[in-house]
C-alpha positions as a Markdown table, in Angstrom:
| # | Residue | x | y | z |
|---|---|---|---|---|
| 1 | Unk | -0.5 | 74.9 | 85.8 |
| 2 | Unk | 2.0 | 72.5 | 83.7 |
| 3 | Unk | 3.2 | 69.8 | 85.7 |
| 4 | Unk | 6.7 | 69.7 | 85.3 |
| 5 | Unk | 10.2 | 68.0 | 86.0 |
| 6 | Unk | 12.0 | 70.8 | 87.4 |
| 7 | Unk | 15.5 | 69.4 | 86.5 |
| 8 | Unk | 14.8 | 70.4 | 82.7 |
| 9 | Unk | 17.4 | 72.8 | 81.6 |
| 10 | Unk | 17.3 | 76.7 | 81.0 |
| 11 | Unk | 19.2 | 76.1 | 77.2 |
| 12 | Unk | 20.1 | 72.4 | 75.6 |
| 13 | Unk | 22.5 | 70.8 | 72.7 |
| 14 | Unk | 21.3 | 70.1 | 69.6 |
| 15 | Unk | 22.3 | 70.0 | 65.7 |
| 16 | Unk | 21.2 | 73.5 | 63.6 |
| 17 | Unk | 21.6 | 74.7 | 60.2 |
| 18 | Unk | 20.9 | 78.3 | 59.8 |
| 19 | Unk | 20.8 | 78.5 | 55.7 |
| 20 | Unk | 19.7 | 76.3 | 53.2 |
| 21 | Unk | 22.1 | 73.4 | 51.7 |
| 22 | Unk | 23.9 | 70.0 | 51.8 |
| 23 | Unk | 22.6 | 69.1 | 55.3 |
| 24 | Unk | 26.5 | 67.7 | 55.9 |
| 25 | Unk | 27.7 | 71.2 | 54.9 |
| 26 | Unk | 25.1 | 73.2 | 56.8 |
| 27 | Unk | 24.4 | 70.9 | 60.1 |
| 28 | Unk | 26.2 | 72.8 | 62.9 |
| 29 | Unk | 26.3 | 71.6 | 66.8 |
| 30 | Unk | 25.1 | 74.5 | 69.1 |
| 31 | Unk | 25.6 | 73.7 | 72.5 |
| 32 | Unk | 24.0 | 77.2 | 73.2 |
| 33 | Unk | 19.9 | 76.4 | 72.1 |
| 34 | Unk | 16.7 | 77.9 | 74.1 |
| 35 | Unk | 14.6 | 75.0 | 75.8 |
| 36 | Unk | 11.1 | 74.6 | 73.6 |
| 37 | Unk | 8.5 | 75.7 | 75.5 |
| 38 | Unk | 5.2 | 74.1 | 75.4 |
| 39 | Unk | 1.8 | 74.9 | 74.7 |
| 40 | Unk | -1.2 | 73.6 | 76.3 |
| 41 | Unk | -1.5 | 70.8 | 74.3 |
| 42 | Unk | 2.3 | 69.5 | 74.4 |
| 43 | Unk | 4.3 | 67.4 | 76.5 |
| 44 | Unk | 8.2 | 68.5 | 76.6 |
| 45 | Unk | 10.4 | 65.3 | 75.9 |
| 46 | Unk | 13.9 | 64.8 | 77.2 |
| 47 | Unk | 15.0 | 63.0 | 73.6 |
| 48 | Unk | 16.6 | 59.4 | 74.1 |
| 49 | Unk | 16.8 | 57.9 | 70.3 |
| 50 | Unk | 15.8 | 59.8 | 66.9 |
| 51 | Unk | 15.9 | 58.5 | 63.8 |
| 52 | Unk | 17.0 | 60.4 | 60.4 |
| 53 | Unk | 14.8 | 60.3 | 57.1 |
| 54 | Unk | 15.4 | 61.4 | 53.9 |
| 55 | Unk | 12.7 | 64.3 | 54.5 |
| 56 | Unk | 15.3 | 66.0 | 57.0 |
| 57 | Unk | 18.2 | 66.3 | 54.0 |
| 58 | Unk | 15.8 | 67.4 | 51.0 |
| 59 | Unk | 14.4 | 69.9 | 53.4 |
| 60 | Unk | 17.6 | 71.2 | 54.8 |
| 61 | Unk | 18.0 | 72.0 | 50.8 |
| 62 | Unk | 15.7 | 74.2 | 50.8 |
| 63 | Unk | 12.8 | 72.1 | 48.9 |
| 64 | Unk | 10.1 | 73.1 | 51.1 |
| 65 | Unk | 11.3 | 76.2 | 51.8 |
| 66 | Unk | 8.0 | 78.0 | 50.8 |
| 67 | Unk | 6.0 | 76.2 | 54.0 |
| 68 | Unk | 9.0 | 75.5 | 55.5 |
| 69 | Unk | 9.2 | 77.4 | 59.7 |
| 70 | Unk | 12.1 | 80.2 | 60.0 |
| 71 | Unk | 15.8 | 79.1 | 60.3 |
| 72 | Unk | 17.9 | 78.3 | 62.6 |
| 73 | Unk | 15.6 | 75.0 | 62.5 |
| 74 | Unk | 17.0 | 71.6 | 63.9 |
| 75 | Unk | 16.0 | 69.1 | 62.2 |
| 76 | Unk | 14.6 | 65.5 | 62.9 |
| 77 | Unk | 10.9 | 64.0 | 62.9 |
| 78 | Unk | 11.4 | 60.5 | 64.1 |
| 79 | Unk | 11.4 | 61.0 | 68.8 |
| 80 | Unk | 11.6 | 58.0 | 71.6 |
| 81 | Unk | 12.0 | 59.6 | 74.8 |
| 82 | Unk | 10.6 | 60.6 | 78.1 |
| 83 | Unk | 8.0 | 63.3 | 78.9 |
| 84 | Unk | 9.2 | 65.9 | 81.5 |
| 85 | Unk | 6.5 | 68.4 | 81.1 |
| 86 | Unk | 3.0 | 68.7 | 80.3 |
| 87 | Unk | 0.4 | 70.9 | 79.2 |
| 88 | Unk | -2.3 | 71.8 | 80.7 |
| 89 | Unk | -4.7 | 69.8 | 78.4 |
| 90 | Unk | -2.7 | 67.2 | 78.2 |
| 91 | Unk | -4.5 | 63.8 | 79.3 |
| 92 | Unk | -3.4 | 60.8 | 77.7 |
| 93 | Unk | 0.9 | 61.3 | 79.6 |
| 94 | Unk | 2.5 | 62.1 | 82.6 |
| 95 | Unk | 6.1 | 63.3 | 83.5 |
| 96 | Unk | 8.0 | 60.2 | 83.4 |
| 97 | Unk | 6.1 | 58.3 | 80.7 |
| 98 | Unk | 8.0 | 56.8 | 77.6 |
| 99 | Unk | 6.6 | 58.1 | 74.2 |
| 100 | Unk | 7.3 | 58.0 | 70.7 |
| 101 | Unk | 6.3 | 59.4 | 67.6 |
| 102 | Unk | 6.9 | 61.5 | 64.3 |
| 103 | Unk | 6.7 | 65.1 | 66.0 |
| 104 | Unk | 5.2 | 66.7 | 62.7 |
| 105 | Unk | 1.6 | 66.1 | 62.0 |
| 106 | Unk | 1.9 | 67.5 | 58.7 |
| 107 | Unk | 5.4 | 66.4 | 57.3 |
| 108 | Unk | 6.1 | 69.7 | 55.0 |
| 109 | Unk | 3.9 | 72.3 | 56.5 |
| 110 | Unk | 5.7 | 73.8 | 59.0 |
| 111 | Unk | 7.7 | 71.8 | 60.6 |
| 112 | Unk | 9.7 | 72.1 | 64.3 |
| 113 | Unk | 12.0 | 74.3 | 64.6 |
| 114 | Unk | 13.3 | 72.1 | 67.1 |
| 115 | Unk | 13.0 | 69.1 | 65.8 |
| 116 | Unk | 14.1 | 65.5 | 67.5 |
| 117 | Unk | 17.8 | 65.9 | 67.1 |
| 118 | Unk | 18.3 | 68.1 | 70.3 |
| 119 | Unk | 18.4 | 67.0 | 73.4 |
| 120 | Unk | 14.5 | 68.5 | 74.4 |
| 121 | Unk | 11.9 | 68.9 | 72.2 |
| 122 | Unk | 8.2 | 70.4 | 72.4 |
| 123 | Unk | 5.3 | 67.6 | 71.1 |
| 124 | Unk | 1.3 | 67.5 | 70.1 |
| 125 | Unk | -0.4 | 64.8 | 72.6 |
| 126 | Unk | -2.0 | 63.8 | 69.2 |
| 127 | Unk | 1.3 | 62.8 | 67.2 |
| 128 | Unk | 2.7 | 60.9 | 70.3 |
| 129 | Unk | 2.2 | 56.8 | 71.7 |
| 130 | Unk | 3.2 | 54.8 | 74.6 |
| 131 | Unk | 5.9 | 53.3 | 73.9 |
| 132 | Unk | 5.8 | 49.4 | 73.2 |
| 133 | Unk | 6.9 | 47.4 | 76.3 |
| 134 | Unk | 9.1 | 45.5 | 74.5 |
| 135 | Unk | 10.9 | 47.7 | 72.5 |
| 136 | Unk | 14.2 | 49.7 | 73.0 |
| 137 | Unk | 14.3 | 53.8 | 72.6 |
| 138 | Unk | 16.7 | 53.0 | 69.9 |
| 139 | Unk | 13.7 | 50.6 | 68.3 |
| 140 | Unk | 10.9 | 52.3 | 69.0 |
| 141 | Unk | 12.6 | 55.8 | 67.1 |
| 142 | Unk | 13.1 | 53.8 | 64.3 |
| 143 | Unk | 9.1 | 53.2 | 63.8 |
| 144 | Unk | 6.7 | 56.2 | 63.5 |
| 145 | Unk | 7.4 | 57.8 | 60.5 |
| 146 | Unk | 8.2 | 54.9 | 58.3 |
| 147 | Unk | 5.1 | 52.8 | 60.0 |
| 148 | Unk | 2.9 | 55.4 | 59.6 |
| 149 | Unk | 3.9 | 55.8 | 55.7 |
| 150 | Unk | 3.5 | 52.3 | 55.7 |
| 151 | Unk | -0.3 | 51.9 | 56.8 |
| 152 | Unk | -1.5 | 54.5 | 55.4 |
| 153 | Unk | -0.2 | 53.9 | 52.2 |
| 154 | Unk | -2.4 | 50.6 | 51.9 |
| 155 | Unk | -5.2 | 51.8 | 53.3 |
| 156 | Unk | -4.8 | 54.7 | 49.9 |
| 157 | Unk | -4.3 | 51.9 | 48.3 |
| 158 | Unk | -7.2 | 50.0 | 49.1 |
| 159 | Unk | -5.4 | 47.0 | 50.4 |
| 160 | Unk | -7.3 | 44.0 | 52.6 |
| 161 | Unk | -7.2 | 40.6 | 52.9 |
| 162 | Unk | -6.8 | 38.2 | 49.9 |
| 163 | Unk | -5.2 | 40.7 | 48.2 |
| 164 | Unk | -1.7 | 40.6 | 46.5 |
| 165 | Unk | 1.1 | 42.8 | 47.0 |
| 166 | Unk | 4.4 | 43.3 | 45.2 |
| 167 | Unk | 7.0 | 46.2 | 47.4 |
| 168 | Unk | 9.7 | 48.0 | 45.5 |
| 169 | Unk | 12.1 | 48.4 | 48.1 |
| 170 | Unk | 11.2 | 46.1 | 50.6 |
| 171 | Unk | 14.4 | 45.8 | 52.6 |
| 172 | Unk | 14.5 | 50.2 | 53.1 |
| 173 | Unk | 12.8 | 52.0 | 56.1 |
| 174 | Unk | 9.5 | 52.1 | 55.0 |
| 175 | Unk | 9.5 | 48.9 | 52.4 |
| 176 | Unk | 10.2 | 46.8 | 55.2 |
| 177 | Unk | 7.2 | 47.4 | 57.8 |
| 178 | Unk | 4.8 | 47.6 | 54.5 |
| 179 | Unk | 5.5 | 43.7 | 54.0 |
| 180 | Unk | 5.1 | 42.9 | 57.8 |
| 181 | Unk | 1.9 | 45.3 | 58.2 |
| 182 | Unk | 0.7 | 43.8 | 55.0 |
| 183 | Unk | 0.8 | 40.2 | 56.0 |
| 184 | Unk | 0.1 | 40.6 | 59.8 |
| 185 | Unk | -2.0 | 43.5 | 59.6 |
| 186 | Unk | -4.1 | 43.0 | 56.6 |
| 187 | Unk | -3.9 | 39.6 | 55.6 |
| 188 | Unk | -2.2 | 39.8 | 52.4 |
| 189 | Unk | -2.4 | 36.6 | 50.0 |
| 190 | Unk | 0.9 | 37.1 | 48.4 |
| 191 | Unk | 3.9 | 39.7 | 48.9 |
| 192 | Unk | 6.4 | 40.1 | 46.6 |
| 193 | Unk | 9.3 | 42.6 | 47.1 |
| 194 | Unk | 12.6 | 43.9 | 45.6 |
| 195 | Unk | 16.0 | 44.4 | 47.0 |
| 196 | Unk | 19.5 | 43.8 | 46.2 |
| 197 | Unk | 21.6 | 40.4 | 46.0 |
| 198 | Unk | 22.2 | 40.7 | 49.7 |
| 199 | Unk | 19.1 | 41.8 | 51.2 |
| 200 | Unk | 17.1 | 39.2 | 49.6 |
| 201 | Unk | 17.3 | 36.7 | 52.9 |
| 202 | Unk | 16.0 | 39.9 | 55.0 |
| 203 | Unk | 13.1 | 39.7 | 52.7 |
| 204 | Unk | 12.0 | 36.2 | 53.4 |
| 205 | Unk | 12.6 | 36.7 | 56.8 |
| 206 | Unk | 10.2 | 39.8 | 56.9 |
| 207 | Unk | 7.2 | 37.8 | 55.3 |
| 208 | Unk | 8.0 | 37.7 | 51.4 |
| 209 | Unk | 6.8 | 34.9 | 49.4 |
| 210 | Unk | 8.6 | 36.0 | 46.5 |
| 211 | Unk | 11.9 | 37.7 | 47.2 |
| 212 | Unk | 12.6 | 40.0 | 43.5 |
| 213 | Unk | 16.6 | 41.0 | 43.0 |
| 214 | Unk | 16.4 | 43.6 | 41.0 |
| 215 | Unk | 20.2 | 43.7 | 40.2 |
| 216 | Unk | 19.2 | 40.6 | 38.1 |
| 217 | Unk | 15.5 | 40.5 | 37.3 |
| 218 | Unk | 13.1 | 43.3 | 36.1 |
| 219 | Unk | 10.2 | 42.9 | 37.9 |
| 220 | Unk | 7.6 | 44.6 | 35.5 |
| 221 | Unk | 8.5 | 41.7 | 33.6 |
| 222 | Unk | 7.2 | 39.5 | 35.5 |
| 223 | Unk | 4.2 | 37.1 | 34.3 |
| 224 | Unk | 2.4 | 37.5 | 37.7 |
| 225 | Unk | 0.5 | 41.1 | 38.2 |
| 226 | Unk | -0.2 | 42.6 | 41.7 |
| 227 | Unk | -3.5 | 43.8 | 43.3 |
| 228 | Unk | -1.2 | 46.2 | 44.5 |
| 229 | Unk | 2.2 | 47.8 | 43.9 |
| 230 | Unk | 3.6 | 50.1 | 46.8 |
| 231 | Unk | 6.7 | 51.9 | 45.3 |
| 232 | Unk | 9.0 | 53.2 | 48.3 |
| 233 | Unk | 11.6 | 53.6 | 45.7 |
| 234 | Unk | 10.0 | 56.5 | 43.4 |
| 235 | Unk | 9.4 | 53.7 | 40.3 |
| 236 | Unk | 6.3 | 54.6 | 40.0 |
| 237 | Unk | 6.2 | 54.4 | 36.1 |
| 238 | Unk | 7.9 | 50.9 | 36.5 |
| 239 | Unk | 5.2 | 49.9 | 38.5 |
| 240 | Unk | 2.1 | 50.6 | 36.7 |
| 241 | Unk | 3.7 | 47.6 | 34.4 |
| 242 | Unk | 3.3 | 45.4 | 37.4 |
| 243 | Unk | -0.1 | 46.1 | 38.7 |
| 244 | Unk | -3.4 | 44.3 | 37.4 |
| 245 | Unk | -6.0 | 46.2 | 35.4 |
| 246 | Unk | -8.3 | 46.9 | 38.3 |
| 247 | Unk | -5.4 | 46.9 | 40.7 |
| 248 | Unk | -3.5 | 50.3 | 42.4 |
| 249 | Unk | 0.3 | 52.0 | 42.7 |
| 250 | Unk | 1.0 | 54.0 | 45.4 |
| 251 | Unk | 4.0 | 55.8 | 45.4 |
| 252 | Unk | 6.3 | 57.9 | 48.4 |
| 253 | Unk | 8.4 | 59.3 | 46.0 |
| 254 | Unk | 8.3 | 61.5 | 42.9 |
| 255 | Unk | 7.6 | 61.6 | 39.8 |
| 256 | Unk | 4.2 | 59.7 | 41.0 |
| 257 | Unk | 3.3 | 58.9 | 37.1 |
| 258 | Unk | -0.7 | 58.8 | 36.8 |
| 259 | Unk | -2.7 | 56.8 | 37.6 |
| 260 | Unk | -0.3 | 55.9 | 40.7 |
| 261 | Unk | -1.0 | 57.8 | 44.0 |
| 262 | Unk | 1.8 | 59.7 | 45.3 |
| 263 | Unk | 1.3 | 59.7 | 49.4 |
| 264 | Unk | 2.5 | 61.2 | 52.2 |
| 265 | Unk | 1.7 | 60.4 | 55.7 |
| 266 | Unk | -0.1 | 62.4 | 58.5 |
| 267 | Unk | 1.6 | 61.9 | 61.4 |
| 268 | Unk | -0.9 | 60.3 | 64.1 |
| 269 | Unk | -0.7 | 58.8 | 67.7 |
| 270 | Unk | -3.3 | 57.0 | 67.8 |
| 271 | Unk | -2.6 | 54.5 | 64.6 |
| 272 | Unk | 0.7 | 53.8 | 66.8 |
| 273 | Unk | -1.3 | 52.8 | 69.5 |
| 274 | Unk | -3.4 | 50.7 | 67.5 |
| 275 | Unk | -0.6 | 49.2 | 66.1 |
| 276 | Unk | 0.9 | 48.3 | 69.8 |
| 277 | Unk | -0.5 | 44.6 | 70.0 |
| 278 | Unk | 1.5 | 43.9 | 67.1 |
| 279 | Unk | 4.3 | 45.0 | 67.8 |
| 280 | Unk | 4.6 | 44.0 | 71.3 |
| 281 | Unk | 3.4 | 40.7 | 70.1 |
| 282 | Unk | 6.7 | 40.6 | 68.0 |
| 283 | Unk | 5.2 | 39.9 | 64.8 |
| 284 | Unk | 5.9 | 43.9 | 64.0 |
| 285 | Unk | 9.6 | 44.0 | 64.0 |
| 286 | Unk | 11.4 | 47.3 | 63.5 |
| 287 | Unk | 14.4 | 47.1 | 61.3 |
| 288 | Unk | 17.6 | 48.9 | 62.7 |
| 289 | Unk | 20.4 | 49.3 | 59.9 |
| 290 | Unk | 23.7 | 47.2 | 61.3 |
| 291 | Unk | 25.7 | 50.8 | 61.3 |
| 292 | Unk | 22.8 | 52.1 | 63.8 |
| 293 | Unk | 23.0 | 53.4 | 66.8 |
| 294 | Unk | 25.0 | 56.6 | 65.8 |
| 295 | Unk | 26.0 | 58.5 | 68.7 |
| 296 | Unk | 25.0 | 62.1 | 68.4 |
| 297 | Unk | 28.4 | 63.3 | 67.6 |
| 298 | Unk | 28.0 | 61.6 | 64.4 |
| 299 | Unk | 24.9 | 62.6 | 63.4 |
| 300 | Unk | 26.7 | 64.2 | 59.8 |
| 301 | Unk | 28.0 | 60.9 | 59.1 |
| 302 | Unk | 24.6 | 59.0 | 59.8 |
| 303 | Unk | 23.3 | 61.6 | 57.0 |
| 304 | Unk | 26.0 | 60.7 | 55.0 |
| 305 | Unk | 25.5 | 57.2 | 55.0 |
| 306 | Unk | 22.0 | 58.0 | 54.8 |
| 307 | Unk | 22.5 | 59.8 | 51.7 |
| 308 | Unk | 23.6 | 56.2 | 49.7 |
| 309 | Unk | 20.4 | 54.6 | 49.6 |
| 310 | Unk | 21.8 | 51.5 | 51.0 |
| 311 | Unk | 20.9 | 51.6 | 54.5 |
| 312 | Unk | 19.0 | 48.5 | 55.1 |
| 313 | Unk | 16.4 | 49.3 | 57.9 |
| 314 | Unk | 16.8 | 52.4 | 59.7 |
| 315 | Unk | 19.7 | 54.8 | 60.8 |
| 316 | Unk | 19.0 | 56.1 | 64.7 |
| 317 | Unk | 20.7 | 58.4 | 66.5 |
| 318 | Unk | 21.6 | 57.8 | 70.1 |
| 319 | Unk | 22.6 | 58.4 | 73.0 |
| 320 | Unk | 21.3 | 62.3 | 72.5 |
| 321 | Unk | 23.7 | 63.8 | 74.9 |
């Protein structure tokens, strides 16, 4: 049998659209949803912190709609929280632990119906991690999907140690943690990154050597080449200029010119846990966008603001309530 937290509601509150569109047009709060149930291998979260990505507005437009789940769907892939139920072949939690994760293992296959914004949602053991010690909810929602992206997109890459880096986009969700996880994670020799006027201090402060405004400066016209080039910013054609003959683009973002590889993650528990040490150590630091935490009534304006591209860091949702 399940354990269970018997004080989990019969129905809970979360944010629906039940057609295809502008996610601020189509984003509805129902007050009214069904509790997820779980499956054997899931552990029921009451949701504390989420975090919005730009994955939950193209989808809500119907991009993915051919391996997309059924609507009504509520969106939201980034979870902090605490587990009040759990499978039967669940071993790793218990009711009362505090998790974290990106609750789809495969980003555009499928997805949750109920996703993270809602006040319960139903997880895979496999997608989630203890939460670090040291972080907040609020912190720790702002990690998984963008550190995730981040790793995995320099191991594609073939990064290690010695090697040089330049980021395009280094002060956004994802550009951010690929400088720290390439300098305290795989020993980068040099890190280079772009950003705007005003984010160019952030930069240094992450671990950049050479901080790149790209208001001013083109940075394929640079002298220096990179071993690698990660391109959170979908520049991919832009960055083929930058990288060295036997070096390699990765790309998050179309059009993913050839030879760059365009990457998406698969979400996974245990490269979180792996990654614990350095974030509890501090030398992992999640970026929260100033504007963040948005309560949950506000979650259309967080996808709004979202929406600009000049969120530095993260936007989070929370309380849920």
């Amino acid at each position: 049998m399940a354990s269970t937290n018997s004080s989990v509601p019969s129905h809970i509150k979360a944010w629906v659209y039940s057609e295809y569109g502008n996610i601020e047009e189509v984003l509805k709060f129902d007050q009214n949803v069904p509790t997820p149930h779980i499956k054997e291998a899931q552990v029921l979260m009451k949701v504390v912190a989420a975090a919005i990505n730009p994955v939950d507005y193209k989808r809500a437009l119907g991009h993915f709609k051919d391996i997309d789940s059924p609507l009504p769907t509520a969106p939201g892939y980034d979870v902090a929280g605490v587990v009040v139920r759990v499978g039967n072949q669940v071993k790793k939690f218990e009711v009362g632990d505090e998790v974290y994760g990106d609750i789809n293992e495969i980003t555009l296959d499928h997805p949750k119906t109920i996703g993270s914004l809602a006040e319960y949602t139903a997880v895979e053991e496999k997608v989630l991690a203890h939460k670090p010690s040291n972080l907040s909810f609020v912190e720790a929602a702002s990690l998984p999907l963008a550190i995730i992206t981040a790793y995995q997109g320099l191991e594609a890459a073939e990064f290690s140690a010695g090697k040089s880096i330049l980021v395009l986009g280094g002060a956004g969700g994802v550009g951010s943690l690929v400088i720290q996880i390439a300098k305290h994670v795989f020993g980068a020799s040099k890190i280079a990154a772009t950003a705007s006027t005003g984010k160019l201090e952030l930069l240094k402060n992450l671990g950049a050597d050479l901080p790149i405004d790209y208001t001013k400066e083109n940075f394929e016209e640079l002298a220096e080449k990179f071993d690698v080039v990660y391109d959170a910013v979908g520049q991919s054609e832009r960055a083929l200029k930058a990288v060295k003959e036997e070096g390699k683009v990765v790309t998050i973002l179309p059009p993913g010119t050839p030879p760059a590889i365009p990457f998406l993650l698969t979400s996974d528990g245990a490269l979180l846990e792996k990654l614990r040490p350095y974030l509890e150590s501090g030398k992992v630091k999640p970026i929260l966008d100033p504007k963040s935490p948005f309560p949950f009534s506000h979650t259309v304006e967080a996808f709004s603001y979202l929406k600009t591209n000049r969120a530095t860091g993260k936007v989070v949702i929370h309380p849920i309530s």
